[in-house]
C-alpha positions as CSV (number, residue, x, y, z in Angstrom):
1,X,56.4,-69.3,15.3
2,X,53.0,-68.2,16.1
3,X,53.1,-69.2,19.7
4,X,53.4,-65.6,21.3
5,X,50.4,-64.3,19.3
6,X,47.9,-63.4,22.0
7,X,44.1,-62.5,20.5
8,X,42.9,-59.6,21.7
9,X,38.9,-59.5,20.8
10,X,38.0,-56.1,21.8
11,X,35.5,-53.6,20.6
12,X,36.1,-50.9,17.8
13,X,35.3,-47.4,19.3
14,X,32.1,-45.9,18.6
15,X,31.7,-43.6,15.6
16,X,31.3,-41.0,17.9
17,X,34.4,-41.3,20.0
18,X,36.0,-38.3,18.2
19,X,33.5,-36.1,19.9
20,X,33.1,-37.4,23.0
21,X,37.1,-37.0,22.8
22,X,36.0,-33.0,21.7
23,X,33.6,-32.5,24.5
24,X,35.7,-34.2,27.0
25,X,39.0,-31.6,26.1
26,X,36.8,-28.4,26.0
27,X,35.1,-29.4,29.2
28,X,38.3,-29.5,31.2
29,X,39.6,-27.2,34.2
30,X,41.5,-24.7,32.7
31,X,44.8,-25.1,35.2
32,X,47.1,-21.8,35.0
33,X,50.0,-21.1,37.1
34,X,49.5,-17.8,39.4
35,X,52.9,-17.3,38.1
36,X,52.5,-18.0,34.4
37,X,52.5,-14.6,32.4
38,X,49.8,-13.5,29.3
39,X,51.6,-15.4,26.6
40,X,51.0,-18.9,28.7
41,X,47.4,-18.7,28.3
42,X,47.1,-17.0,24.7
43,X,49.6,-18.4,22.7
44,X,47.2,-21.6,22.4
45,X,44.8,-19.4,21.6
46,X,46.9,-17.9,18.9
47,X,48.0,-20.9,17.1
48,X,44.6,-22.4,17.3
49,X,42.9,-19.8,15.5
50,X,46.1,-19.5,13.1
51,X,45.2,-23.1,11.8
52,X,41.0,-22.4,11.6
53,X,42.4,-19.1,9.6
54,X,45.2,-20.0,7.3
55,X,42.9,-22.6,4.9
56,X,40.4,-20.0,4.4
57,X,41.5,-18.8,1.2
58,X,42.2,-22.1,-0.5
59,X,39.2,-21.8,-3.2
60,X,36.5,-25.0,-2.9
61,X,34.2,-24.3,-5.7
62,X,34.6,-24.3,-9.1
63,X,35.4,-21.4,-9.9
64,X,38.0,-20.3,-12.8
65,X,41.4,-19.1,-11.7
66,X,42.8,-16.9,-13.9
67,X,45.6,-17.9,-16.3
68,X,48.9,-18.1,-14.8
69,X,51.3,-14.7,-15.8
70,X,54.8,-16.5,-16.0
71,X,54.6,-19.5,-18.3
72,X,51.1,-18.3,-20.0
73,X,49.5,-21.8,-19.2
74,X,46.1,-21.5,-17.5
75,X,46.2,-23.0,-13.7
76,X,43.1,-25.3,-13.9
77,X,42.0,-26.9,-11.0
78,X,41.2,-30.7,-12.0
C-alpha cells in the first residue's frame, strides 16, 4: 500500500526566500519587442499601481464610521 511512498528530506526555504524572489524579479532585463507599442510596457505598470492604490481607503484604525443611512443600524467595525 505504502510501497511507492518515496521520502523526500529536503530543506524548508529560508524565511527570506520571498525577497530574494523580490530582488531577483525587479533586477531582471527588462526584454521589449522593437515592435511592441506603449500599452506593452505600461499596462503592467497600470495594473500594478491599480492594486497598491485600490486598498488605500479601506480604514485601519479605530475610528467610528458613521451610522449607516438605510436601515438606521450603526456599521461598527468589530
Amino acid at each position: 500500500m505504502f510501497g511507492d511512498i518515496v521520502l523526500q528530506c529536503g530543506q524548508n526555504p529560508s524565511i527570506f526566500q520571498p525577497y530574494w524572489d523580490i530582488w531577483k524579479l525587479f533586477h531582471k532585463t527588462l526584454l521589449i519587442p522593437e515592435s511592441a507599442s506603449w500599452v506593452f510596457f505600461w499596462a503592467p505598470v497600470v495594473a500594478f499601481t491599480a492594486m497598491l492604490i485600490v486598498p488605500m481607503p479601506i480604514p485601519v484604525t479605530n475610528f467610528p464610521l458613521p451610522p449607516c443611512p438605510i436601515s438606521g443600524i450603526s456599521s461598527v467595525a468589530a
